[in-house]
Every structure is written in structure tokens, then in C-alpha cells.
PDB file of C-alpha atoms in Angstrom:
ATOM      1  CA  GLY A 787      -8.699  17.119 -24.416  1.00 56.00           C
ATOM      2  CA  LYS A 788     -11.142  14.966 -22.536  1.00 63.00           C
ATOM      3  CA  LEU A 789     -10.242  11.766 -20.723  1.00 62.00           C
ATOM      4  CA  ASP A 790     -11.803   8.598 -22.088  1.00 79.00           C
ATOM      5  CA  CYS A 791     -12.091   7.457 -18.508  1.00 84.00           C
ATOM      6  CA  PRO A 792     -12.913  10.416 -16.214  1.00 85.00           C
ATOM      7  CA  LEU A 793     -12.577  10.253 -12.443  1.00 88.00           C
ATOM      8  CA  PRO A 794     -15.713   9.200 -10.570  1.00 90.00           C
ATOM      9  CA  PRO A 795     -17.639  12.223  -9.270  1.00 90.00           C
ATOM     10  CA  GLU A 796     -17.660  11.046  -5.623  1.00 92.00           C
ATOM     11  CA  GLY A 797     -14.585  11.308  -3.423  1.00 89.00           C
ATOM     12  CA  SER A 798     -11.314  12.916  -4.461  1.00 89.00           C
ATOM     13  CA  VAL A 799      -8.422  12.015  -6.736  1.00 89.00           C
ATOM     14  CA  TYR A 800      -6.643  10.534  -3.678  1.00 89.00           C
ATOM     15  CA  ASP A 801      -9.393   7.916  -3.253  1.00 90.00           C
ATOM     16  CA  TYR A 802      -8.554   6.211  -6.571  1.00 92.00           C
ATOM     17  CA  PHE A 803      -5.739   4.702  -8.605  1.00 91.00           C
ATOM     18  CA  PHE A 804      -5.709   4.096 -12.356  1.00 91.00           C
ATOM     19  CA  GLU A 805      -5.852   0.440 -13.330  1.00 89.00           C
ATOM     20  CA  PHE A 806      -4.364  -0.295 -16.772  1.00 86.00           C
ATOM     21  CA  LYS A 807      -6.645  -3.172 -17.790  1.00 83.00           C
ATOM     22  CA  GLY A 808      -8.549  -3.049 -21.054  1.00 83.00           C
ATOM     23  CA  ARG A 809      -9.439   0.589 -21.709  1.00 81.00           C
ATOM     24  CA  GLY A 810      -8.393   1.395 -18.162  1.00 86.00           C
ATOM     25  CA  ARG A 811     -10.459   2.525 -15.216  1.00 90.00           C
ATOM     26  CA  TRP A 812     -10.261   4.428 -11.968  1.00 92.00           C
ATOM     27  CA  ALA A 813     -10.494   1.938  -9.093  1.00 91.00           C
ATOM     28  CA  SER A 814     -10.981   2.678  -5.399  1.00 91.00           C
ATOM     29  CA  TRP A 815      -8.142   1.845  -3.027  1.00 89.00           C
ATOM     30  CA  LEU A 816     -10.761  -0.014  -0.989  1.00 87.00           C
ATOM     31  CA  GLU A 817     -10.875  -2.683  -3.729  1.00 88.00           C
ATOM     32  CA  LEU A 818      -7.329  -3.668  -2.704  1.00 84.00           C
ATOM     33  CA  VAL A 819      -8.213  -4.165   0.968  1.00 81.00           C
ATOM     34  CA  ARG A 820      -7.767  -7.845   1.829  1.00 72.00           C
ATOM     35  CA  ASP A 821      -9.419  -9.901   4.535  1.00 66.00           C
ATOM     36  CA  ILE A 822      -7.359 -10.159   7.698  1.00 64.00           C
ATOM     37  CA  GLN A 823      -6.280 -13.482   9.179  1.00 66.00           C
ATOM     38  CA  ILE A 824      -5.047 -13.012  12.740  1.00 63.00           C
ATOM     39  CA  GLY A 825      -4.136 -16.622  13.482  1.00 62.00           C
ATOM     40  CA  GLY A 826      -3.551 -17.947  16.979  1.00 62.00           C
ATOM     41  CA  GLY A 827      -3.797 -16.083  20.249  1.00 66.00           C
ATOM     42  CA  ASN A 828      -0.040 -15.490  20.467  1.00 73.00           C
ATOM     43  CA  LYS A 829      -0.059 -12.301  18.352  1.00 71.00           C
ATOM     44  CA  ARG A 830       0.368  -8.992  20.156  1.00 74.00           C
ATOM     45  CA  ILE A 831      -2.298  -6.406  19.451  1.00 73.00           C
ATOM     46  CA  SER A 832       0.432  -3.953  18.366  1.00 70.00           C
ATOM     47  CA  ASP A 833       1.511  -6.415  15.635  1.00 69.00           C
ATOM     48  CA  ILE A 834      -1.928  -6.554  13.988  1.00 74.00           C
ATOM     49  CA  ILE A 835      -2.384  -4.333  10.936  1.00 77.00           C
ATOM     50  CA  VAL A 836      -6.022  -3.743  10.079  1.00 78.00           C
ATOM     51  CA  PRO A 837      -6.419  -3.440   6.288  1.00 80.00           C
ATOM     52  CA  THR A 838      -7.689   0.017   5.298  1.00 83.00           C
ATOM     53  CA  MET A 839      -7.559   2.352   2.319  1.00 84.00           C
ATOM     54  CA  ASP A 840      -4.284   3.763   3.716  1.00 84.00           C
ATOM     55  CA  THR A 841      -2.620   0.353   4.138  1.00 84.00           C
ATOM     56  CA  SER A 842      -3.598  -0.440   0.524  1.00 87.00           C
ATOM     57  CA  ARG A 843      -2.073   2.815  -0.703  1.00 88.00           C
ATOM     58  CA  TYR A 844       1.173   2.412   1.240  1.00 88.00           C
ATOM     59  CA  THR A 845       1.537  -1.218   0.169  1.00 88.00           C
ATOM     60  CA  PHE A 846       0.904  -0.314  -3.480  1.00 89.00           C
ATOM     61  CA  TRP A 847       3.576   2.403  -3.459  1.00 90.00           C
ATOM     62  CA  MET A 848       6.086   0.203  -1.600  1.00 92.00           C
ATOM     63  CA  ASP A 849       5.559  -2.659  -4.077  1.00 91.00           C
ATOM     64  CA  LEU A 850       5.912  -0.317  -7.047  1.00 92.00           C
ATOM     65  CA  ALA A 851       9.066   1.341  -5.686  1.00 93.00           C
ATOM     66  CA  LEU A 852      10.668  -2.017  -4.813  1.00 90.00           C
ATOM     67  CA  HIS A 853       9.819  -3.464  -8.229  1.00 91.00           C
ATOM     68  CA  HIS A 854      11.518  -0.530  -9.981  1.00 94.00           C
ATOM     69  CA  ASN A 855      14.353  -0.201  -7.429  1.00 92.00           C
ATOM     70  CA  ILE A 856      13.316   3.350  -6.491  1.00 94.00           C
ATOM     71  CA  PRO A 857      13.992   4.812  -3.013  1.00 93.00           C
ATOM     72  CA  LEU A 858      10.842   5.701  -1.098  1.00 91.00           C
ATOM     73  CA  HIS A 859      10.184   7.973   1.878  1.00 90.00           C
ATOM     74  CA  PHE A 860       6.824   8.203   3.654  1.00 88.00           C
ATOM     75  CA  LEU A 861       5.882  11.518   5.240  1.00 87.00           C
ATOM     76  CA  GLY A 862       3.007  12.275   7.554  1.00 84.00           C
ATOM     77  CA  PRO A 863       1.882  13.002  11.081  1.00 88.00           C
ATOM     78  CA  THR A 864       3.190  10.980  14.021  1.00 89.00           C
ATOM     79  CA  GLY A 865       1.231   7.857  14.886  1.00 84.00           C
ATOM     80  CA  THR A 866      -0.314   7.180  11.487  1.00 82.00           C
ATOM     81  CA  GLY A 867       1.428   3.820  10.997  1.00 84.00           C
ATOM     82  CA  LYS A 868       4.155   4.654   8.474  1.00 86.00           C
ATOM     83  CA  SER A 869       6.882   2.739  10.345  1.00 85.00           C
ATOM     84  CA  VAL A 870       4.538  -0.160  11.073  1.00 85.00           C
ATOM     85  CA  TYR A 871       3.670  -0.590   7.369  1.00 86.00           C
ATOM     86  CA  VAL A 872       7.340  -0.499   6.339  1.00 87.00           C
ATOM     87  CA  LYS A 873       8.338  -2.933   9.107  1.00 86.00           C
ATOM     88  CA  GLU A 874       5.559  -5.330   8.045  1.00 85.00           C
ATOM     89  CA  LYS A 875       6.747  -5.197   4.429  1.00 87.00           C
ATOM     90  CA  LEU A 876      10.394  -5.761   5.401  1.00 86.00           C
ATOM     91  CA  MET A 877       9.700  -8.624   7.802  1.00 84.00           C
ATOM     92  CA  ASN A 878       6.879 -10.477   6.036  1.00 84.00           C
ATOM     93  CA  GLY A 879       6.419  -9.114   2.528  1.00 86.00           C
ATOM     94  CA  LEU A 880       9.771  -9.659   0.823  1.00 88.00           C
ATOM     95  CA  ALA A 881      11.621 -12.716  -0.454  1.00 88.00           C
ATOM     96  CA  LYS A 882      13.981 -13.853   2.306  1.00 86.00           C
ATOM     97  CA  GLU A 883      16.455 -15.118  -0.334  1.00 89.00           C
ATOM     98  CA  THR A 884      16.796 -11.629  -1.835  1.00 86.00           C
ATOM     99  CA  PHE A 885      16.314  -9.200   1.061  1.00 84.00           C
ATOM    100  CA  LEU A 886      17.785  -8.985   4.550  1.00 84.00           C
ATOM    101  CA  PRO A 887      15.869  -6.506   6.735  1.00 81.00           C
ATOM    102  CA  MET A 888      17.803  -4.327   9.178  1.00 80.00           C
ATOM    103  CA  PHE A 889      16.393  -1.654  11.490  1.00 74.00           C
ATOM    104  CA  ILE A 890      18.402   1.336  12.675  1.00 77.00           C
ATOM    105  CA  THR A 891      16.820   3.523  15.340  1.00 70.00           C
TER     106      THR A 891
END
């Protein structure tokens, strides 16, 4: 059969996610990128996460897995930010009344 909503011809399947609104549509991960607010001058440069397509993807999958109580494991080359994204979610992206973050190295 043919999809009612085919993938856009530019990019690859990894550049999009399916949004279930109305008839549905393929949306770019870049649409989820938010503006960054750095705040005062007391933030270390290593603590700043610049919003990108990858941060949107990782955040989406973390939110989905947490919502459905599904374990999640990120794989990829060293230095791509996997630990940084997870640490950011644990420290600043979860309800403090429900979750208690703990790091084991």
C-alpha cells in the first residue's frame, strides 16, 4: 500500500519524526529545537547544552521512555554528548517530588 503521508524527499528517515495530529505528518527534528537561555555569567561553558537536532531527538526518546516506564540506553561514539543529555534530564528535567537522581561512575 501507499502511505497517505509519505516522507519528504529531502533528507533521510532519521531527520524526521511522525506527528500524530490531524491526518498526521512527518516533522523535522529541528522544529523541536528551542531557544537557549544561558542566564547569568556564573554558568560553566561545559554546562551549556546548545539545542540541535540531536538534542531534540535524545530528549524526545528520553521523555517517551520515561512516560512509559521503559529502560533506555544510548549508544554512540565517545564525545557526542550522550551522558551530558542524560545528566541534564536527570538534574533539571524531572519532577523533584518523583525522581531522585544518582550518578554512579
